[in-house]
């Protein structure tokens, strides 16, 4: 149902057609939980986004942005204005030498961006193929796969301030990137929205094949296209397609433990899967959950994916309560068994509920 305002105000009338009331978000999140946005609109240009922000400011409504909804745990109706980001456009600037700058509007589909770069013969993001969602959300949790994170190729990020509508660029090095983390997921989450990203890609071959058994899985010569194809194939085999089975990818981050704790765990569990990192060791959360007996378990219409214990799936639930209960049970069992605290990866909406970002 379209919103109607009892006002002659030209500005409000101009955007009233774009805003709807009480819209179900079931098709806007890959868990398919069925909660409503109090106000709802789609932004497909920077001007329409600015108009929506101005409307929200004028009527003192909070603003929540959703891209592809593939890293969300919506657990209640969202008050205020929910904006679906569909800002479109992609442009490239080839520099002399090895570099190409690829500028991508935030609402573009990330996988299609990767596919485009590969078709052009540009290196840097091929390992990040088939990650669902939008280009604009990719820096939010610094998406990563097969040893590559977006921060490795990201030059800068264009943002809009929700309150002032000022648009400006921030250099990637100032975005607080960490493992599945950035200031966009933390201290900037109430203030800034990403409107565009600029990637710095390479024209000469530079492949990273040492993670996730990528090199062994490539059939034939390891070309850019072969890496892209292999990543797509392996991911399709391993991960559930959200169109077929509702999920949001990895539900937990891989926990990082100290050297001392790692040594103790390794003594108790010699087959523990872990990787050395700066702060100590990163443990494979999927291995912990699998070994604790959760893989394939079903609980009240949700469950743990049978091929990958890190992924929680939703078979038929419209509300998030059973998933939150399952999460609590898994976390408690991993804490009891290994003394390790798991942390959720998807963002819970509405923001500022649940005590965890
Ligand atoms: C099957 C599957 C596999 C996955 N595999 C991976 C993987 O290998 N690696 C990985 O890192 N992730 C993975 N993910 C998680 C997810 O795809 C990524 O986090 C993706 O970047 C989310 O994009 P989105 O557009 O769907 O974001 P959304 O889910 O819509 O939003 C995520 C968060 O970002 C905020 N946000 C969205 N757009 C903007 C914007 N323009 N500006 C500011 N904030 C914004 C939202 O408010 C929300 O807080 C996977 C998910 C699925 C379902």
PDB file of N, CA and C in Angstrom, residues 228-301:
ATOM      1  N   UNK A 228      38.287 -18.461 -11.124  1.00  0.00           N
ATOM      2  CA  UNK A 228      36.891 -18.026 -10.963  1.00  0.00           C
ATOM      3  C   UNK A 228      35.945 -19.234 -11.055  1.00  0.00           C
ATOM      4  N   UNK A 229      36.126 -20.048 -12.108  1.00  0.00           N
ATOM      5  CA  UNK A 229      35.239 -21.210 -12.308  1.00  0.00           C
ATOM      6  C   UNK A 229      35.343 -22.187 -11.137  1.00  0.00           C
ATOM      7  N   UNK A 230      36.586 -22.396 -10.666  1.00  0.00           N
ATOM      8  CA  UNK A 230      36.795 -23.361  -9.576  1.00  0.00           C
ATOM      9  C   UNK A 230      36.136 -22.865  -8.292  1.00  0.00           C
ATOM     10  N   UNK A 231      36.338 -21.581  -7.975  1.00  0.00           N
ATOM     11  CA  UNK A 231      35.715 -21.025  -6.766  1.00  0.00           C
ATOM     12  C   UNK A 231      34.188 -21.198  -6.855  1.00  0.00           C
ATOM     13  N   UNK A 232      33.617 -20.901  -8.015  1.00  0.00           N
ATOM     14  CA  UNK A 232      32.155 -21.026  -8.185  1.00  0.00           C
ATOM     15  C   UNK A 232      31.728 -22.479  -7.993  1.00  0.00           C
ATOM     16  N   UNK A 233      32.491 -23.402  -8.581  1.00  0.00           N
ATOM     17  CA  UNK A 233      32.119 -24.821  -8.495  1.00  0.00           C
ATOM     18  C   UNK A 233      32.199 -25.325  -7.050  1.00  0.00           C
ATOM     19  N   UNK A 234      33.319 -25.024  -6.390  1.00  0.00           N
ATOM     20  CA  UNK A 234      33.518 -25.524  -5.027  1.00  0.00           C
ATOM     21  C   UNK A 234      32.454 -24.938  -4.089  1.00  0.00           C
ATOM     22  N   UNK A 235      32.207 -23.650  -4.240  1.00  0.00           N
ATOM     23  CA  UNK A 235      31.216 -23.009  -3.370  1.00  0.00           C
ATOM     24  C   UNK A 235      29.818 -23.575  -3.604  1.00  0.00           C
ATOM     25  N   UNK A 236      29.479 -23.816  -4.885  1.00  0.00           N
ATOM     26  CA  UNK A 236      28.146 -24.365  -5.182  1.00  0.00           C
ATOM     27  C   UNK A 236      27.985 -25.758  -4.594  1.00  0.00           C
ATOM     28  N   UNK A 237      29.081 -26.532  -4.562  1.00  0.00           N
ATOM     29  CA  UNK A 237      29.011 -27.886  -3.981  1.00  0.00           C
ATOM     30  C   UNK A 237      28.832 -27.833  -2.470  1.00  0.00           C
ATOM     31  N   UNK A 238      29.475 -26.840  -1.854  1.00  0.00           N
ATOM     32  CA  UNK A 238      29.617 -26.825  -0.394  1.00  0.00           C
ATOM     33  C   UNK A 238      28.526 -26.033   0.330  1.00  0.00           C
ATOM     34  N   UNK A 239      28.060 -24.959  -0.316  1.00  0.00           N
ATOM     35  CA  UNK A 239      27.158 -24.048   0.390  1.00  0.00           C
ATOM     36  C   UNK A 239      25.740 -24.123  -0.182  1.00  0.00           C
ATOM     37  N   UNK A 240      24.731 -23.981   0.669  1.00  0.00           N
ATOM     38  CA  UNK A 240      23.360 -24.005   0.165  1.00  0.00           C
ATOM     39  C   UNK A 240      23.028 -22.726  -0.604  1.00  0.00           C
ATOM     40  N   UNK A 241      22.356 -22.875  -1.726  1.00  0.00           N
ATOM     41  CA  UNK A 241      21.903 -21.713  -2.493  1.00  0.00           C
ATOM     42  C   UNK A 241      20.711 -21.113  -1.746  1.00  0.00           C
ATOM     43  N   UNK A 242      20.819 -19.847  -1.316  1.00  0.00           N
ATOM     44  CA  UNK A 242      19.732 -19.247  -0.529  1.00  0.00           C
ATOM     45  C   UNK A 242      18.382 -19.249  -1.249  1.00  0.00           C
ATOM     46  N   UNK A 243      18.412 -19.333  -2.574  1.00  0.00           N
ATOM     47  CA  UNK A 243      17.139 -19.370  -3.312  1.00  0.00           C
ATOM     48  C   UNK A 243      16.428 -20.700  -3.040  1.00  0.00           C
ATOM     49  N   UNK A 244      17.214 -21.735  -2.809  1.00  0.00           N
ATOM     50  CA  UNK A 244      16.651 -23.074  -2.595  1.00  0.00           C
ATOM     51  C   UNK A 244      16.447 -23.351  -1.103  1.00  0.00           C
ATOM     52  N   UNK A 245      17.419 -22.977  -0.285  1.00  0.00           N
ATOM     53  CA  UNK A 245      17.353 -23.232   1.156  1.00  0.00           C
ATOM     54  C   UNK A 245      17.817 -21.960   1.881  1.00  0.00           C
ATOM     55  N   UNK A 246      16.886 -21.357   2.627  1.00  0.00           N
ATOM     56  CA  UNK A 246      17.165 -20.049   3.243  1.00  0.00           C
ATOM     57  C   UNK A 246      18.336 -20.124   4.233  1.00  0.00           C
ATOM     58  N   UNK A 247      19.291 -19.215   4.084  1.00  0.00           N
ATOM     59  CA  UNK A 247      20.458 -19.172   4.980  1.00  0.00           C
ATOM     60  C   UNK A 247      21.179 -17.846   4.787  1.00  0.00           C
ATOM     61  N   UNK A 248      22.141 -17.565   5.644  1.00  0.00           N
ATOM     62  CA  UNK A 248      22.920 -16.327   5.440  1.00  0.00           C
ATOM     63  C   UNK A 248      24.421 -16.649   5.427  1.00  0.00           C
ATOM     64  N   UNK A 249      24.782 -17.794   4.863  1.00  0.00           N
ATOM     65  CA  UNK A 249      26.201 -18.162   4.797  1.00  0.00           C
ATOM     66  C   UNK A 249      26.713 -18.551   6.173  1.00  0.00           C
ATOM     67  N   UNK A 250      27.984 -18.291   6.423  1.00  0.00           N
ATOM     68  CA  UNK A 250      28.571 -18.637   7.724  1.00  0.00           C
ATOM     69  C   UNK A 250      27.839 -17.887   8.829  1.00  0.00           C
ATOM     70  N   UNK A 251      27.369 -18.630   9.819  1.00  0.00           N
ATOM     71  CA  UNK A 251      26.617 -17.958  10.880  1.00  0.00           C
ATOM     72  C   UNK A 251      27.538 -17.491  12.001  1.00  0.00           C
ATOM     73  N   UNK A 252      28.708 -18.171  12.121  1.00  0.00           N
ATOM     74  CA  UNK A 252      29.653 -17.793  13.179  1.00  0.00           C
ATOM     75  C   UNK A 252      30.989 -17.399  12.557  1.00  0.00           C
ATOM     76  N   UNK A 253      31.673 -16.487  13.224  1.00  0.00           N
ATOM     77  CA  UNK A 253      33.043 -16.154  12.815  1.00  0.00           C
ATOM     78  C   UNK A 253      33.974 -17.253  13.312  1.00  0.00           C
ATOM     79  N   UNK A 254      35.097 -17.422  12.658  1.00  0.00           N
ATOM     80  CA  UNK A 254      36.109 -18.336  13.174  1.00  0.00           C
ATOM     81  C   UNK A 254      36.769 -17.674  14.383  1.00  0.00           C
ATOM     82  N   UNK A 255      36.666 -18.302  15.572  1.00  0.00           N
ATOM     83  CA  UNK A 255      37.190 -17.625  16.779  1.00  0.00           C
ATOM     84  C   UNK A 255      38.717 -17.598  16.807  1.00  0.00           C
ATOM     85  N   UNK A 256      39.256 -16.524  17.378  1.00  0.00           N
ATOM     86  CA  UNK A 256      40.711 -16.407  17.507  1.00  0.00           C
ATOM     87  C   UNK A 256      41.083 -16.640  18.976  1.00  0.00           C
ATOM     88  N   UNK A 257      42.012 -17.556  19.216  1.00  0.00           N
ATOM     89  CA  UNK A 257      42.431 -17.861  20.592  1.00  0.00           C
ATOM     90  C   UNK A 257      43.932 -17.604  20.741  1.00  0.00           C
ATOM     91  N   UNK A 258      44.360 -17.491  21.994  1.00  0.00           N
ATOM     92  CA  UNK A 258      45.788 -17.233  22.263  1.00  0.00           C
ATOM     93  C   UNK A 258      46.605 -18.493  21.957  1.00  0.00           C
ATOM     94  N   UNK A 259      47.923 -18.316  21.885  1.00  0.00           N
ATOM     95  CA  UNK A 259      48.823 -19.458  21.645  1.00  0.00           C
ATOM     96  C   UNK A 259      48.680 -20.491  22.751  1.00  0.00           C
ATOM     97  N   UNK A 260      48.552 -19.992  24.005  1.00  0.00           N
ATOM     98  CA  UNK A 260      48.465 -20.887  25.162  1.00  0.00           C
ATOM     99  C   UNK A 260      47.188 -21.739  25.071  1.00  0.00           C
ATOM    100  N   UNK A 261      46.058 -21.062  24.785  1.00  0.00           N
ATOM    101  CA  UNK A 261      44.789 -21.797  24.703  1.00  0.00           C
ATOM    102  C   UNK A 261      44.820 -22.785  23.532  1.00  0.00           C
ATOM    103  N   UNK A 262      45.447 -22.348  22.442  1.00  0.00           N
ATOM    104  CA  UNK A 262      45.540 -23.228  21.268  1.00  0.00           C
ATOM    105  C   UNK A 262      46.323 -24.489  21.607  1.00  0.00           C
ATOM    106  N   UNK A 263      47.428 -24.314  22.336  1.00  0.00           N
ATOM    107  CA  UNK A 263      48.278 -25.469  22.684  1.00  0.00           C
ATOM    108  C   UNK A 263      47.475 -26.475  23.522  1.00  0.00           C
ATOM    109  N   UNK A 264      46.733 -25.940  24.498  1.00  0.00           N
ATOM    110  CA  UNK A 264      45.928 -26.826  25.361  1.00  0.00           C
ATOM    111  C   UNK A 264      44.868 -27.575  24.545  1.00  0.00           C
ATOM    112  N   UNK A 265      44.208 -26.823  23.642  1.00  0.00           N
ATOM    113  CA  UNK A 265      43.153 -27.449  22.825  1.00  0.00           C
ATOM    114  C   UNK A 265      43.733 -28.520  21.905  1.00  0.00           C
ATOM    115  N   UNK A 266      44.907 -28.220  21.350  1.00  0.00           N
ATOM    116  CA  UNK A 266      45.545 -29.149  20.410  1.00  0.00           C
ATOM    117  C   UNK A 266      45.941 -30.448  21.132  1.00  0.00           C
ATOM    118  N   UNK A 267      46.330 -30.310  22.409  1.00  0.00           N
ATOM    119  CA  UNK A 267      46.668 -31.517  23.180  1.00  0.00           C
ATOM    120  C   UNK A 267      45.424 -32.381  23.401  1.00  0.00           C
ATOM    121  N   UNK A 268      44.314 -31.693  23.694  1.00  0.00           N
ATOM    122  CA  UNK A 268      43.066 -32.452  23.952  1.00  0.00           C
ATOM    123  C   UNK A 268      42.429 -32.953  22.657  1.00  0.00           C
ATOM    124  N   UNK A 269      42.550 -32.150  21.589  1.00  0.00           N
ATOM    125  CA  UNK A 269      41.914 -32.503  20.307  1.00  0.00           C
ATOM    126  C   UNK A 269      42.970 -32.420  19.198  1.00  0.00           C
ATOM    127  N   UNK A 270      43.749 -33.489  19.007  1.00  0.00           N
ATOM    128  CA  UNK A 270      44.863 -33.428  18.049  1.00  0.00           C
ATOM    129  C   UNK A 270      44.444 -33.087  16.611  1.00  0.00           C
ATOM    130  N   UNK A 271      43.203 -33.393  16.249  1.00  0.00           N
ATOM    131  CA  UNK A 271      42.787 -33.093  14.859  1.00  0.00           C
ATOM    132  C   UNK A 271      42.168 -31.694  14.721  1.00  0.00           C
ATOM    133  N   UNK A 272      42.267 -30.878  15.775  1.00  0.00           N
ATOM    134  CA  UNK A 272      41.734 -29.502  15.748  1.00  0.00           C
ATOM    135  C   UNK A 272      42.206 -28.765  14.482  1.00  0.00           C
ATOM    136  N   UNK A 273      41.279 -28.109  13.796  1.00  0.00           N
ATOM    137  CA  UNK A 273      41.654 -27.365  12.586  1.00  0.00           C
ATOM    138  C   UNK A 273      41.887 -25.904  12.974  1.00  0.00           C
ATOM    139  N   UNK A 274      43.089 -25.413  12.709  1.00  0.00           N
ATOM    140  CA  UNK A 274      43.425 -24.039  13.116  1.00  0.00           C
ATOM    141  C   UNK A 274      44.480 -23.455  12.178  1.00  0.00           C
ATOM    142  N   UNK A 275      44.589 -22.135  12.174  1.00  0.00           N
ATOM    143  CA  UNK A 275      45.555 -21.435  11.322  1.00  0.00           C
ATOM    144  C   UNK A 275      46.245 -20.363  12.157  1.00  0.00           C
ATOM    145  N   UNK A 276      47.573 -20.246  12.052  1.00  0.00           N
ATOM    146  CA  UNK A 276      48.240 -19.188  12.817  1.00  0.00           C
ATOM    147  C   UNK A 276      47.861 -17.799  12.285  1.00  0.00           C
ATOM    148  N   UNK A 277      47.558 -16.882  13.176  1.00  0.00           N
ATOM    149  CA  UNK A 277      47.309 -15.475  12.800  1.00  0.00           C
ATOM    150  C   UNK A 277      48.118 -14.605  13.746  1.00  0.00           C
ATOM    151  N   UNK A 278      48.120 -13.304  13.479  1.00  0.00           N
ATOM    152  CA  UNK A 278      48.929 -12.376  14.281  1.00  0.00           C
ATOM    153  C   UNK A 278      48.669 -12.511  15.784  1.00  0.00           C
ATOM    154  N   UNK A 279      47.382 -12.577  16.141  1.00  0.00           N
ATOM    155  CA  UNK A 279      47.009 -12.559  17.568  1.00  0.00           C
ATOM    156  C   UNK A 279      47.110 -13.926  18.236  1.00  0.00           C
ATOM    157  N   UNK A 280      47.351 -14.986  17.489  1.00  0.00           N
ATOM    158  CA  UNK A 280      47.393 -16.333  18.063  1.00  0.00           C
ATOM    159  C   UNK A 280      47.027 -17.369  17.017  1.00  0.00           C
ATOM    160  N   UNK A 281      45.860 -18.010  17.208  1.00  0.00           N
ATOM    161  CA  UNK A 281      45.396 -18.994  16.232  1.00  0.00           C
ATOM    162  C   UNK A 281      43.915 -18.788  15.930  1.00  0.00           C
ATOM    163  N   UNK A 282      43.572 -18.922  14.657  1.00  0.00           N
ATOM    164  CA  UNK A 282      42.170 -18.875  14.279  1.00  0.00           C
ATOM    165  C   UNK A 282      41.683 -20.317  14.182  1.00  0.00           C
ATOM    166  N   UNK A 283      40.582 -20.615  14.891  1.00  0.00           N
ATOM    167  CA  UNK A 283      40.036 -21.968  14.867  1.00  0.00           C
ATOM    168  C   UNK A 283      38.922 -22.050  13.826  1.00  0.00           C
ATOM    169  N   UNK A 284      38.796 -23.197  13.183  1.00  0.00           N
ATOM    170  CA  UNK A 284      37.694 -23.384  12.232  1.00  0.00           C
ATOM    171  C   UNK A 284      36.423 -23.649  13.033  1.00  0.00           C
ATOM    172  N   UNK A 285      35.546 -22.633  13.088  1.00  0.00           N
ATOM    173  CA  UNK A 285      34.312 -22.769  13.877  1.00  0.00           C
ATOM    174  C   UNK A 285      33.478 -23.943  13.364  1.00  0.00           C
ATOM    175  N   UNK A 286      33.503 -24.161  12.054  1.00  0.00           N
ATOM    176  CA  UNK A 286      32.736 -25.269  11.464  1.00  0.00           C
ATOM    177  C   UNK A 286      33.202 -26.609  12.029  1.00  0.00           C
ATOM    178  N   UNK A 287      34.506 -26.752  12.217  1.00  0.00           N
ATOM    179  CA  UNK A 287      35.052 -27.998  12.769  1.00  0.00           C
ATOM    180  C   UNK A 287      34.560 -28.189  14.206  1.00  0.00           C
ATOM    181  N   UNK A 288      34.625 -27.120  15.011  1.00  0.00           N
ATOM    182  CA  UNK A 288      34.192 -27.206  16.414  1.00  0.00           C
ATOM    183  C   UNK A 288      32.720 -27.643  16.491  1.00  0.00           C
ATOM    184  N   UNK A 289      31.896 -27.020  15.649  1.00  0.00           N
ATOM    185  CA  UNK A 289      30.445 -27.281  15.699  1.00  0.00           C
ATOM    186  C   UNK A 289      30.152 -28.705  15.200  1.00  0.00           C
ATOM    187  N   UNK A 290      30.879 -29.083  14.158  1.00  0.00           N
ATOM    188  CA  UNK A 290      30.742 -30.430  13.598  1.00  0.00           C
ATOM    189  C   UNK A 290      31.108 -31.478  14.660  1.00  0.00           C
ATOM    190  N   UNK A 291      32.299 -31.293  15.282  1.00  0.00           N
ATOM    191  CA  UNK A 291      32.772 -32.262  16.279  1.00  0.00           C
ATOM    192  C   UNK A 291      31.857 -32.323  17.501  1.00  0.00           C
ATOM    193  N   UNK A 292      31.169 -31.225  17.768  1.00  0.00           N
ATOM    194  CA  UNK A 292      30.249 -31.209  18.908  1.00  0.00           C
ATOM    195  C   UNK A 292      28.920 -31.882  18.552  1.00  0.00           C
ATOM    196  N   UNK A 293      28.826 -32.377  17.330  1.00  0.00           N
ATOM    197  CA  UNK A 293      27.669 -33.198  16.952  1.00  0.00           C
ATOM    198  C   UNK A 293      26.484 -32.436  16.373  1.00  0.00           C
ATOM    199  N   UNK A 294      26.700 -31.194  15.961  1.00  0.00           N
ATOM    200  CA  UNK A 294      25.564 -30.372  15.506  1.00  0.00           C
ATOM    201  C   UNK A 294      25.251 -30.508  14.011  1.00  0.00           C
ATOM    202  N   UNK A 295      26.208 -30.949  13.234  1.00  0.00           N
ATOM    203  CA  UNK A 295      26.003 -30.958  11.768  1.00  0.00           C
ATOM    204  C   UNK A 295      24.742 -31.748  11.396  1.00  0.00           C
ATOM    205  N   UNK A 296      23.886 -31.127  10.599  1.00  0.00           N
ATOM    206  CA  UNK A 296      22.669 -31.807  10.125  1.00  0.00           C
ATOM    207  C   UNK A 296      21.522 -31.809  11.134  1.00  0.00           C
ATOM    208  N   UNK A 297      21.759 -31.307  12.357  1.00  0.00           N
ATOM    209  CA  UNK A 297      20.696 -31.303  13.381  1.00  0.00           C
ATOM    210  C   UNK A 297      19.579 -30.339  12.992  1.00  0.00           C
ATOM    211  N   UNK A 298      18.334 -30.738  13.237  1.00  0.00           N
ATOM    212  CA  UNK A 298      17.204 -29.844  12.968  1.00  0.00           C
ATOM    213  C   UNK A 298      16.528 -29.479  14.282  1.00  0.00           C
ATOM    214  N   UNK A 299      15.994 -28.262  14.331  1.00  0.00           N
ATOM    215  CA  UNK A 299      15.368 -27.786  15.555  1.00  0.00           C
ATOM    216  C   UNK A 299      14.237 -26.822  15.184  1.00  0.00           C
ATOM    217  N   UNK A 300      12.997 -27.216  15.463  1.00  0.00           N
ATOM    218  CA  UNK A 300      11.833 -26.336  15.236  1.00  0.00           C
ATOM    219  C   UNK A 300      11.853 -25.614  13.884  1.00  0.00           C
ATOM    220  N   UNK A 301      12.073 -26.299  12.811  1.00  0.00           N
ATOM    221  CA  UNK A 301      11.977 -25.677  11.489  1.00  0.00           C
ATOM    222  C   UNK A 301      13.249 -24.976  11.008  1.00  0.00           C
TER     223      UNK A 301
END
